[in-house]
Coordinates of N, CA, C and O in Angstrom, one line a residue:
X295 N 3.1 35.9 -14.6 CA 2.8 35.7 -13.0 C 3.4 36.3 -11.3 O 4.7 36.2 -11.8
X296 N 2.9 37.1 -11.0 CA 3.5 38.0 -9.7 C 3.6 37.0 -9.3 O 3.5 35.4 -9.1
X297 N 4.7 36.9 -7.7 CA 5.6 36.6 -7.5 C 4.0 36.1 -5.7 O 4.5 34.4 -5.2
X298 N 3.1 36.3 -6.0 CA 2.3 35.9 -5.0 C 1.8 34.8 -5.8 O 0.8 33.8 -5.2
X299 N 1.4 34.8 -6.7 CA 0.7 34.2 -7.9 C 1.4 32.7 -7.9 O 1.0 32.2 -8.2
X300 N 2.8 32.9 -8.8 CA 3.5 31.7 -7.9 C 3.6 31.2 -6.8 O 4.0 29.7 -6.6
X301 N 3.2 32.0 -5.8 CA 3.3 31.1 -4.5 C 2.7 30.5 -4.4 O 2.2 29.0 -3.8
X302 N 0.8 30.8 -5.0 CA -0.2 30.3 -4.8 C 0.3 29.5 -5.2 O -1.2 28.1 -4.8
X303 N 0.7 29.7 -6.8 CA -0.1 27.9 -7.1 C 1.4 26.0 -7.1 O 0.9 25.7 -6.7
X304 N 2.3 27.1 -6.2 CA 2.9 26.2 -5.4 C 2.5 25.2 -4.7 O 2.0 24.1 -4.9
X305 N 1.8 26.3 -3.9 CA 1.3 26.0 -2.5 C 0.1 25.1 -3.0 O -0.6 24.0 -2.7
X306 N -0.9 25.5 -3.5 CA -1.2 24.9 -4.7 C -1.7 23.3 -4.9 O -2.2 21.3 -4.8
X307 N -0.5 23.3 -5.6 CA 0.2 21.8 -6.1 C 0.7 21.1 -5.8 O 0.8 19.8 -5.7
X308 N 1.4 21.8 -3.8 CA 1.5 21.1 -3.3 C 0.5 20.2 -2.4 O 1.0 19.3 -1.6
X309 N -0.3 20.7 -1.6 CA -2.2 20.3 -2.3 C -2.2 19.3 -2.6 O -2.3 17.7 -2.1
X310 N -2.2 19.5 -4.4 CA -2.8 18.6 -4.5 C -1.6 17.0 -4.9 O -1.8 15.6 -5.3
X311 N -0.2 18.2 -4.3 CA 1.1 15.9 -4.5 C 0.6 14.6 -3.3 O 1.2 14.1 -4.0
X312 N 0.2 15.9 -3.0 CA -0.1 15.2 -1.4 C -1.4 14.8 -1.0 O -1.2 13.6 -0.9
X313 N -2.1 14.8 -1.7 CA -3.4 13.9 -2.1 C -2.9 12.9 -3.0 O -3.2 12.5 -2.5
X314 N -2.3 13.1 -3.8 CA -1.6 12.6 -4.5 C -1.0 11.1 -4.1 O -1.1 10.5 -4.6
X315 N -0.1 11.2 -3.9 CA 1.1 10.9 -3.0 C 0.2 10.0 -1.6 O 0.4 8.9 -1.9
X316 N -0.8 10.7 -1.2 CA -1.8 9.4 -0.6 C -2.4 8.1 -0.9 O -2.4 7.2 -1.0
X317 N -2.9 8.8 -2.0 CA -3.1 7.2 -3.3 C -2.4 6.9 -3.5 O -2.6 5.6 -3.9
X318 N -1.1 7.7 -4.1 CA -0.2 7.0 -4.7 C 0.7 5.5 -3.8 O 0.4 4.3 -4.4
X319 N 0.7 5.6 -2.5 CA 0.8 4.4 -1.6 C 0.6 3.5 -2.2 O 0.9 2.2 -1.7
X320 N -1.0 3.3 -2.4 CA -1.9 1.8 -2.7 C -0.8 1.0 -3.8 O -1.2 -0.1 -3.8
X321 N -0.6 2.5 -5.2 CA 0.5 1.5 -6.0 C 2.0 0.9 -5.2 O 2.6 0.5 -6.5
X322 N 2.1 1.0 -4.3 CA 3.5 0.8 -4.3 C 3.7 0.0 -4.0 O 3.0 -1.2 -3.2
X323 N 4.0 -1.9 -5.1 CA 4.4 -2.3 -4.7 C 4.9 -3.5 -4.2 O 5.1 -3.8 -5.2
X324 N 4.2 -3.8 -2.9 CA 5.3 -4.3 -1.9 C 5.2 -5.0 -0.5 O 6.6 -6.1 -0.3
X325 N 4.0 -5.7 -0.5 CA 3.9 -6.8 -0.2 C 3.0 -6.4 1.1 O 3.7 -5.0 1.7
X326 N 2.8 -7.5 1.4 CA 2.4 -7.1 3.4 C 3.7 -7.0 4.6 O 4.7 -8.4 3.9
X327 N 4.5 -6.0 4.5 CA 5.6 -6.2 5.4 C 5.5 -6.2 7.1 O 5.7 -6.1 7.9
X328 N 4.4 -6.7 7.5 CA 3.5 -7.2 8.3 C 3.2 -5.5 9.4 O 3.0 -5.7 10.4
X329 N 2.9 -4.3 8.7 CA 2.7 -3.4 9.9 C 2.2 -1.9 8.5 O 2.3 -1.8 7.5
X330 N 1.9 -1.1 9.4 CA 1.1 0.0 9.0 C 2.3 0.7 7.7 O 3.1 0.7 8.2
X331 N 1.4 1.2 7.1 CA 2.8 1.9 5.8 C 2.9 3.3 7.1 O 4.5 3.4 7.0
X332 N 1.9 3.7 7.9 CA 2.9 5.1 8.2 C 4.1 4.9 9.7 O 4.9 5.3 9.9
X333 N 4.2 3.2 10.5 CA 4.7 2.8 11.3 C 6.5 2.1 9.8 O 7.0 2.7 10.1
X334 N 6.5 1.8 8.5 CA 7.4 1.6 7.9 C 7.7 2.6 7.6 O 9.1 2.9 7.5
X335 N 7.5 4.1 7.7 CA 8.0 4.8 7.1 C 8.9 5.8 8.7 O 9.7 6.4 8.2
X336 N 8.7 4.3 9.9 CA 9.4 4.5 10.7 C 11.3 4.8 10.2 O 12.0 4.9 10.9
X337 N 10.7 3.5 8.9 CA 12.2 3.0 8.9 C 13.3 3.4 9.1 O 14.3 2.8 8.4
X338 N 13.0 4.5 7.7 CA 13.9 4.7 7.6 C 14.3 6.5 7.7 O 15.8 6.6 7.9
X339 N 13.9 7.1 8.9 CA 14.5 7.8 9.5 C 16.6 7.1 10.7 O 17.6 6.9 11.2
X340 N 15.6 5.8 11.3 CA 16.0 4.9 11.7 C 17.5 4.1 11.0 O 18.6 4.9 12.4
X341 N 17.3 4.0 9.9 CA 18.2 3.0 8.9 C 19.4 4.5 8.7 O 20.7 4.5 8.7
X342 N 18.0 5.8 8.5 CA 19.6 7.0 7.8 C 20.6 7.4 9.3 O 21.9 7.8 9.4
X343 N 19.5 7.8 10.5 CA 20.4 7.9 12.0 C 20.3 7.4 12.3 O 21.5 8.0 13.3
X344 N 20.1 6.4 12.9 CA 20.8 4.4 13.7 C 19.7 5.0 14.5 O 18.4 5.4 14.6
X345 N 20.1 3.7 15.1 CA 19.3 3.4 17.2 C 19.3 4.5 17.8 O 19.6 6.3 17.6
X346 N 17.3 5.3 18.2 CA 17.4 6.1 18.3 C 16.2 6.4 19.6 O 15.3 5.0 19.6
X347 N 15.4 6.7 20.7 CA 14.3 6.9 21.4 C 12.6 6.7 20.7 O 13.1 8.3 19.4
X348 N 12.1 6.6 21.2 CA 11.3 6.3 20.7 C 10.8 7.5 20.9 O 9.8 8.9 20.1
X349 N 10.8 9.1 21.4 CA 10.6 9.8 21.8 C 11.3 11.2 21.0 O 11.4 12.0 20.2
X350 N 12.7 11.0 20.5 CA 13.1 11.4 20.0 C 13.0 11.0 18.2 O 12.9 12.1 17.2
X351 N 12.9 9.5 17.9 CA 12.4 9.8 16.7 C 11.4 10.3 16.7 O 10.5 10.8 15.3
X352 N 10.5 10.9 16.8 CA 9.0 11.6 17.7 C 8.5 13.0 16.6 O 8.2 13.4 15.6
X353 N 9.9 13.1 17.8 CA 10.9 14.6 17.2 C 10.6 14.6 15.8 O 10.8 15.7 15.5
X354 N 12.0 13.1 15.3 CA 12.0 13.9 14.1 C 11.0 14.2 12.9 O 11.0 14.6 11.9
X355 N 9.7 12.9 13.1 CA 8.6 13.2 12.5 C 8.0 13.7 12.9 O 7.2 13.3 11.8
X356 N 8.1 14.4 14.0 CA 7.4 15.6 14.1 C 5.9 15.1 15.1 O 4.6 15.8 13.8
X357 N 5.5 14.0 15.2 CA 4.7 13.1 15.0 C 4.9 13.5 17.3 O 5.1 13.1 17.4
X358 N 3.5 12.4 17.4 CA 3.1 12.6 18.9 C 3.8 11.2 19.0 O 4.1 10.1 18.6
X359 N 4.5 11.4 20.5 CA 5.6 10.1 21.0 C 4.5 9.6 21.6 O 4.6 7.7 20.8
X360 N 3.1 9.2 21.5 CA 1.9 8.2 21.7 C 1.8 7.5 20.2 O 1.9 6.2 20.3
X361 N 1.4 7.8 19.3 CA 1.5 7.0 18.2 C 3.0 6.8 18.1 O 2.4 5.6 16.7
X362 N 4.1 7.5 18.1 CA 5.1 6.8 17.4 C 5.2 5.1 18.2 O 6.0 4.5 17.9
X363 N 5.2 5.2 19.5 CA 5.8 4.0 20.6 C 4.3 3.2 19.6 O 4.5 1.4 20.2
X364 N 2.4 3.8 19.5 CA 2.7 2.4 18.7 C 2.9 2.4 17.6 O 3.2 1.3 16.9
X365 N 3.4 2.5 17.3 CA 3.7 2.2 15.9 C 5.6 1.6 15.7 O 5.5 0.5 14.8
X366 N 6.0 1.6 16.4 CA 7.9 1.4 16.3 C 7.1 -0.2 17.2 O 7.4 -1.3 17.1
X367 N 5.9 0.1 18.3 CA 5.5 -1.5 18.2 C 4.8 -2.2 17.4 O 5.4 -3.8 17.8
X368 N 4.5 -2.0 16.2 CA 4.9 -3.0 15.1 C 5.5 -2.9 14.3 O 5.6 -3.7 13.7
X369 N 6.4 -2.4 14.4 CA 8.0 -2.6 14.0 C 8.1 -3.8 14.8 O 8.7 -4.7 13.4
X370 N 8.2 -3.8 15.5 CA 9.2 -4.9 16.1 C 8.0 -6.1 16.3 O 9.2 -7.5 15.8
X371 N 6.5 -5.8 16.8 CA 6.3 -7.3 16.0 C 6.7 -7.8 14.7 O 6.0 -9.3 15.1
X372 N 6.7 -7.5 13.7 CA 6.7 -7.4 12.3 C 8.2 -8.3 12.6 O 8.7 -8.2 10.8
X373 N 9.8 -7.9 13.5 CA 11.2 -7.7 13.0 C 11.4 -6.9 12.4 O 13.0 -7.4 12.1
X374 N 11.4 -5.9 12.6 CA 11.5 -4.4 10.9 C 12.8 -4.6 12.4 O 13.1 -2.8 11.6
X375 N 12.3 -3.5 13.3 CA 13.4 -3.4 14.6 C 13.4 -3.3 15.5 O 12.5 -5.2 15.7
X376 N 14.6 -3.4 16.5 CA 14.4 -4.2 17.6 C 14.9 -3.0 19.0 O 14.8 -2.0 18.6
X377 N 14.3 -3.2 19.3 CA 14.6 -2.4 21.3 C 15.8 -2.6 21.4 O 15.9 -4.3 21.1
X378 N 16.6 -2.3 21.7 CA 17.8 -2.3 22.7 C 18.5 -1.4 23.6 O 17.1 -0.4 23.9
X379 N 18.9 -1.9 24.5 CA 19.4 0.0 25.6 C 19.8 0.1 24.9 O 20.6 -0.2 24.1
X380 N 20.0 1.3 26.0 CA 20.1 2.7 25.4 C 21.8 2.7 26.0 O 21.8 3.1 27.5
X381 N 22.7 3.1 25.5 CA 24.1 3.2 26.1 C 23.7 4.1 26.8 O 24.6 3.8 27.9
X382 N 23.4 5.1 27.1 CA 23.7 6.5 28.2 C 22.4 6.4 29.0 O 22.8 7.4 29.6
X383 N 22.2 5.7 28.4 CA 20.9 5.2 30.2 C 20.5 3.7 29.9 O 19.6 3.6 29.3
X384 N 20.4 2.5 31.2 CA 20.4 1.9 30.1 C 18.8 1.1 31.2 O 19.0 0.4 30.6
X385 N 18.1 2.3 31.3 CA 16.8 2.1 32.2 C 15.5 2.9 30.1 O 14.8 2.6 30.6
X386 N 16.5 3.4 30.6 CA 16.2 3.0 28.2 C 15.7 2.5 27.4 O 17.4 1.9 27.3
X387 N 15.7 2.5 26.4 CA 15.5 1.6 25.1 C 15.6 2.0 23.9 O 14.8 3.8 23.5
X388 N 16.0 2.3 22.5 CA 16.2 2.0 21.4 C 15.7 1.6 20.5 O 15.8 0.3 20.8
X389 N 15.2 2.8 19.3 CA 15.3 1.3 18.8 C 16.0 1.4 17.2 O 16.2 2.6 17.4
X390 N 15.8 0.7 16.9 CA 17.5 0.2 16.2 C 16.0 -0.9 15.1 O 15.6 -2.1 14.5
X391 N 17.3 -0.9 13.4 CA 15.9 -1.4 12.8 C 16.6 -3.4 12.8 O 18.5 -2.7 12.5
X392 N 16.8 -3.5 12.4 CA 16.6 -5.0 12.2 C 17.5 -5.6 10.4 O 17.3 -4.2 9.3
X393 N 17.9 -6.0 10.2 CA 18.4 -6.2 8.8 C 16.9 -7.0 8.4 O 16.6 -6.0 6.4
X394 N 16.2 -7.5 8.3 CA 14.5 -7.5 7.9 C 14.3 -6.0 7.7 O 13.5 -5.0 6.6
X395 N 14.1 -4.9 8.3 CA 13.4 -4.2 8.0 C 14.5 -3.2 7.3 O 14.2 -1.9 6.1
X396 N 15.3 -3.3 6.9 CA 16.1 -3.0 6.2 C 16.0 -3.4 5.0 O 16.7 -2.8 3.7
X397 N 16.2 -4.9 4.3 CA 15.9 -5.3 3.3 C 14.4 -4.2 3.1 O 14.1 -4.0 1.7
X398 N 13.3 -4.3 3.4 CA 11.5 -3.1 3.6 C 11.9 -2.4 3.3 O 11.6 -1.7 2.3
X399 N 13.2 -1.9 3.9 CA 12.8 -0.5 3.4 C 14.1 -0.9 1.8 O 13.4 0.7 0.9
X400 N 14.4 -1.0 0.9 CA 14.8 -1.2 0.1 C 13.9 -1.7 -0.6 O 14.2 -1.2 -1.9
X401 N 12.9 -2.5 -0.3 CA 11.6 -2.7 -1.2 C 10.9 -1.5 -1.5 O 10.3 -1.5 -2.6
X402 N 10.1 -0.9 -0.5 CA 10.2 0.7 -0.5 C 10.2 1.7 -1.3 O 10.2 2.0 -2.1
X403 N 12.0 1.5 -0.9 CA 12.4 2.6 -2.5 C 12.2 2.0 -2.9 O 12.2 3.3 -5.0
X404 N 13.0 0.3 -3.9 CA 13.2 -0.1 -5.4 C 11.6 0.3 -5.5 O 10.7 0.4 -7.3
X405 N 9.9 0.1 -5.0 CA 8.9 0.6 -5.6 C 9.2 2.0 -5.4 O 7.7 2.4 -7.0
X406 N 9.6 3.1 -4.8 CA 8.7 4.2 -5.3 C 9.9 4.4 -6.2 O 9.4 4.8 -7.1
X407 N 11.2 3.8 -6.1 CA 11.7 4.6 -7.7 C 10.2 4.4 -9.2 O 10.2 5.2 -10.0
X408 N 10.6 2.8 -9.2 CA 10.0 2.0 -9.8 C 7.8 3.4 -10.6 O 8.0 3.6 -11.9
X409 N 7.1 2.9 -9.3 CA 6.7 4.1 -9.7 C 6.7 5.3 -10.3 O 5.9 6.0 -12.0
X410 N 7.8 6.8 -9.7 CA 8.7 7.5 -10.4 C 8.6 7.2 -11.8 O 8.2 7.8 -12.0
X411 N 9.3 5.9 -12.3 CA 10.2 6.1 -12.9 C 8.9 5.7 -13.5 O 9.2 6.6 -15.1
X412 N 7.9 5.4 -13.9 CA 6.7 5.0 -14.3 C 5.6 6.8 -14.4 O 6.0 6.6 -15.8
X413 N 5.8 7.8 -14.0 CA 4.8 8.6 -13.8 C 6.3 9.7 -15.0 O 5.4 10.4 -15.7
X414 N 6.9 9.5 -14.9 CA 8.2 10.0 -15.4 C 9.1 10.1 -16.8 O 10.5 10.0 -17.0
X415 N 8.2 8.9 -17.0 CA 8.5 8.2 -18.2 C 8.7 9.1 -20.4 O 9.5 8.8 -20.9
X416 N 8.2 9.7 -19.3 CA 8.0 10.6 -20.7 C 8.0 11.9 -21.3 O 8.5 12.7 -21.4
X417 N 9.5 12.1 -19.8 CA 10.1 12.6 -19.2 C 12.0 12.6 -20.2 O 12.4 12.0 -19.4
X418 N 12.0 14.5 -20.6 CA 13.4 14.3 -21.3 C 14.3 14.3 -19.4 O 14.5 14.9 -18.6
X419 N 15.0 12.9 -19.4 CA 16.0 13.0 -18.5 C 16.7 13.9 -18.1 O 16.9 14.7 -16.7
X420 N 16.2 15.7 -18.9 CA 17.8 16.9 -18.2 C 16.0 17.7 -17.5 O 16.4 18.4 -16.6
X421 N 15.4 17.2 -17.8 CA 13.5 18.0 -17.6 C 13.8 16.9 -16.1 O 13.8 17.9 -14.9
X422 N 14.0 15.9 -15.7 CA 13.7 14.8 -15.3 C 14.2 15.2 -13.9 O 14.4 16.3 -12.2
X423 N 16.2 16.4 -14.4 CA 18.2 16.2 -13.4 C 17.1 18.3 -13.2 O 17.5 17.8 -12.0
X424 N 16.7 18.2 -13.7 CA 16.2 20.2 -13.2 C 15.3 20.0 -12.9 O 15.4 21.2 -11.0
X425 N 13.8 19.3 -12.5 CA 13.6 18.8 -11.8 C 13.6 18.6 -10.6 O 13.6 18.7 -8.9
X426 N 14.8 17.5 -9.9 CA 15.0 17.3 -9.3 C 16.1 17.7 -8.5 O 15.5 18.8 -7.2
X427 N 16.6 18.5 -8.9 CA 17.5 19.8 -8.6 C 16.8 21.2 -8.6 O 17.0 21.4 -6.8
X428 N 15.7 21.6 -8.8 CA 15.1 22.6 -7.8 C 14.5 21.7 -7.3 O 13.7 22.4 -5.5
X429 N 13.4 20.6 -6.5 CA 12.7 20.1 -5.7 C 14.0 20.3 -4.9 O 13.3 20.6 -3.6
X430 N 15.1 19.5 -4.0 CA 15.6 19.9 -4.5 C 15.9 21.4 -2.5 O 16.2 21.1 -2.2
X431 N 16.4 22.4 -3.5 CA 16.3 23.1 -3.3 C 15.5 23.9 -3.0 O 15.7 24.8 -1.2
X432 N 13.8 23.8 -2.6 CA 12.9 24.2 -2.6 C 12.6 23.1 -0.8 O 12.5 23.8 0.0
X433 N 13.4 21.7 -0.8 CA 13.1 20.8 0.6 C 14.0 21.9 1.4 O 13.6 21.8 2.5
X434 N 15.2 22.7 0.8 CA 16.0 23.4 1.4 C 15.9 23.9 2.1 O 16.0 24.4 2.8
X435 N 15.6 24.9 1.6 CA 14.6 26.4 2.0 C 13.8 26.5 3.2 O 14.3 26.5 4.2
X436 N 12.8 25.7 2.9 CA 12.0 25.1 3.5 C 12.4 23.9 5.6 O 12.0 24.8 5.7
X437 N 13.0 23.2 5.3 CA 14.1 23.1 6.1 C 15.4 23.8 6.3 O 15.0 24.5 8.3
X438 N 15.7 25.1 5.9 CA 15.8 25.9 7.3 C 14.7 27.4 7.8 O 15.1 27.2 8.4
X439 N 13.6 27.4 6.9 CA 13.0 28.3 6.7 C 12.2 27.2 8.8 O 11.9 28.2 9.9
X440 N 12.4 26.1 8.7 CA 11.9 25.6 9.9 C 13.0 25.7 11.2 O 12.2 26.0 11.6
X441 N 14.4 25.1 10.6 CA 15.1 25.6 11.5 C 15.4 26.7 12.6 O 14.8 27.1 13.6
X442 N 14.9 27.7 11.6 CA 14.8 29.2 12.1 C 13.5 29.3 13.1 O 14.1 30.4 13.7
X443 N 12.5 29.3 12.4 CA 11.3 29.7 13.3 C 11.9 28.6 14.7 O 10.8 29.3 16.4
X444 N 11.6 27.0 14.1 CA 11.9 26.8 15.6 C 13.0 27.6 16.6 O 12.6 27.0 17.9
X445 N 14.5 28.1 16.1 CA 15.6 28.5 17.0 C 14.2 29.4 17.3 O 15.1 30.1 19.4
X446 N 13.6 30.7 17.1 CA 13.3 31.7 17.3 C 12.5 31.3 18.5 O 11.7 32.0 18.9
X447 N 11.5 30.3 18.2 CA 10.3 30.1 19.0 C 11.4 29.5 19.8 O 10.2 30.0 21.5
X448 N 12.2 28.6 20.1 CA 12.5 28.4 21.3 C 13.9 29.7 22.6 O 13.4 29.8 23.4
X449 N 13.8 30.1 21.9 CA 14.8 31.5 22.3 C 13.7 32.9 22.8 O 13.3 33.0 23.9
X450 N 11.5 32.7 22.9 CA 11.0 33.3 23.5 C 10.3 32.1 24.0 O 10.6 32.6 25.1
X451 N 10.5 30.8 24.5 CA 9.9 30.8 24.6 C 10.8 30.4 26.3 O 10.8 29.4 27.8
X452 N 12.2 30.7 26.4 CA 13.5 30.6 27.6 C 13.3 31.8 28.3 O 12.2 32.8 28.0

């Protein structure tokens, strides 16, 4: 298979994976956490990166700030996140994960792990390890490309 052919096949598989992922999220048995799935996904960067302003969270998620603001309100209402004063600017607020939000993250991670374990149950462990390593390399390559393109765009707009 040519490089273009392999890249084309991968592109098709990524589209397929995205479609399957949208369907599979309904299979995640986490119960009602009080917010839409898209809002719940904001908990993970908050858990990993710490409290941040909604505008910064929107940038991290590459989403519209008004959408992230609406989702953040759902998280606060559900008790999964709280607003706190921004120490750098007391007029602004940051969103932070609560203990209930951390528990929700753990439930979602456990459900995701269980679903993937079921999907990969027939794979030998070495193949799962190899796939995980290749997928990590792929994600790193995409992140590097995005950083490079973002830096180039910033230089062009300066």
